[in-house]
Amino acid sequence: MEERLSKVLAPYKGKHNALIPILQEVQAELGYLSDEAMMEIAKTIGLPESQVYGVATFYAQFYFSRRGKNQTKVCTGTACHVKGAARILDAFEREIGIPCGTTSEDYEHSLETVACVGSCALAPVVVVNEEVYGQFKSSKISKILENLKE
Ligand code: FES
């Protein structure tokens, strides 16, 4: 991990005004922002670690623990809520076998909710990795999970 981190951080030495892009790049490379990465980021750009954490924890897009290879987000915004998001979330929890907000022990899956993905006309909406599924039905879950194994 150290080598990958050094490579990402190299162009940012002393550039403390580039904190957000650095956090995004490091997360894209490592999958999350580890304690070690946060420490290295702070050292590289010359900001106190507390300030780097302060900024990173403000944004919901940053994660501080390792996540699953496959990330499922069930939209629970108003439109999706009205169209049965809670039932869909229950079904994902059952089929994947983990509670919402957690990652499976084998790091294959993470399951979480999201407030609105901006596709309310397609409610209920589920996002699996980069794929957006509109008018979602729980009956699709096993096929989606099957495809992810391939
Ligand atoms: S509420 Fe689900 S996409 Fe907007």
PDB file of N, CA and C and ligand atoms in Angstrom, residues 75-80 115-120 123 125, ligand 1:
ATOM      1  N   CYS A  75     -31.578   3.523  -2.413  1.00  0.00           N
ATOM      2  CA  CYS A  75     -32.037   4.895  -2.198  1.00  0.00           C
ATOM      3  C   CYS A  75     -33.249   4.876  -1.256  1.00  0.00           C
ATOM      4  N   THR A  76     -33.157   5.685  -0.212  1.00  0.00           N
ATOM      5  CA  THR A  76     -34.269   5.783   0.736  1.00  0.00           C
ATOM      6  C   THR A  76     -34.802   7.221   0.785  1.00  0.00           C
ATOM      7  N   GLY A  77     -34.542   7.977  -0.279  1.00  0.00           N
ATOM      8  CA  GLY A  77     -35.111   9.321  -0.379  1.00  0.00           C
ATOM      9  C   GLY A  77     -36.635   9.237  -0.441  1.00  0.00           C
ATOM     10  N   THR A  78     -37.298  10.370  -0.392  1.00  0.00           N
ATOM     11  CA  THR A  78     -38.764  10.386  -0.276  1.00  0.00           C
ATOM     12  C   THR A  78     -39.453   9.581  -1.371  1.00  0.00           C
ATOM     13  N   ALA A  79     -39.098   9.832  -2.625  1.00  0.00           N
ATOM     14  CA  ALA A  79     -39.766   9.145  -3.735  1.00  0.00           C
ATOM     15  C   ALA A  79     -39.566   7.634  -3.639  1.00  0.00           C
ATOM     16  N   CYS A  80     -38.356   7.221  -3.310  1.00  0.00           N
ATOM     17  CA  CYS A  80     -38.061   5.786  -3.216  1.00  0.00           C
ATOM     18  C   CYS A  80     -38.695   5.177  -1.966  1.00  0.00           C
ATOM     19  N   ALA A 115     -29.431   9.015   0.252  1.00  0.00           N
ATOM     20  CA  ALA A 115     -30.605   9.879   0.438  1.00  0.00           C
ATOM     21  C   ALA A 115     -31.389  10.121  -0.846  1.00  0.00           C
ATOM     22  N   CYS A 116     -30.759  10.322  -1.957  1.00  0.00           N
ATOM     23  CA  CYS A 116     -31.430  10.504  -3.245  1.00  0.00           C
ATOM     24  C   CYS A 116     -30.344  10.501  -4.299  1.00  0.00           C
ATOM     25  N   VAL A 117     -30.540   9.756  -5.355  1.00  0.00           N
ATOM     26  CA  VAL A 117     -29.514   9.720  -6.399  1.00  0.00           C
ATOM     27  C   VAL A 117     -29.916  10.571  -7.604  1.00  0.00           C
ATOM     28  N   GLY A 118     -30.993  11.327  -7.454  1.00  0.00           N
ATOM     29  CA  GLY A 118     -31.389  12.251  -8.509  1.00  0.00           C
ATOM     30  C   GLY A 118     -32.154  11.605  -9.650  1.00  0.00           C
ATOM     31  N   SER A 119     -32.685  10.420  -9.416  1.00  0.00           N
ATOM     32  CA  SER A 119     -33.463   9.731 -10.452  1.00  0.00           C
ATOM     33  C   SER A 119     -34.844   9.389  -9.908  1.00  0.00           C
ATOM     34  N   CYS A 120     -35.456  10.344  -9.229  1.00  0.00           N
ATOM     35  CA  CYS A 120     -36.714  10.087  -8.517  1.00  0.00           C
ATOM     36  C   CYS A 120     -37.817   9.559  -9.438  1.00  0.00           C
ATOM     37  N   ALA A 123     -38.052   5.867  -9.342  1.00  0.00           N
ATOM     38  CA  ALA A 123     -38.176   5.233  -8.022  1.00  0.00           C
ATOM     39  C   ALA A 123     -39.009   3.949  -8.076  1.00  0.00           C
ATOM     40  N   VAL A 125     -35.084   3.233  -6.584  1.00  0.00           N
ATOM     41  CA  VAL A 125     -33.793   3.143  -7.265  1.00  0.00           C
ATOM     42  C   VAL A 125     -32.760   2.451  -6.370  1.00  0.00           C
TER      43      VAL A 125
HETATM   44  S1  FES B   1     -35.586   9.630  -3.807  1.00  0.00           S
HETATM   45 FE1  FES B   1     -34.635   7.934  -4.720  1.00  0.00          FE
HETATM   46  S2  FES B   1     -33.814   8.743  -6.529  1.00  0.00           S
HETATM   47 FE2  FES B   1     -34.645  10.482  -5.547  1.00  0.00          FE
END
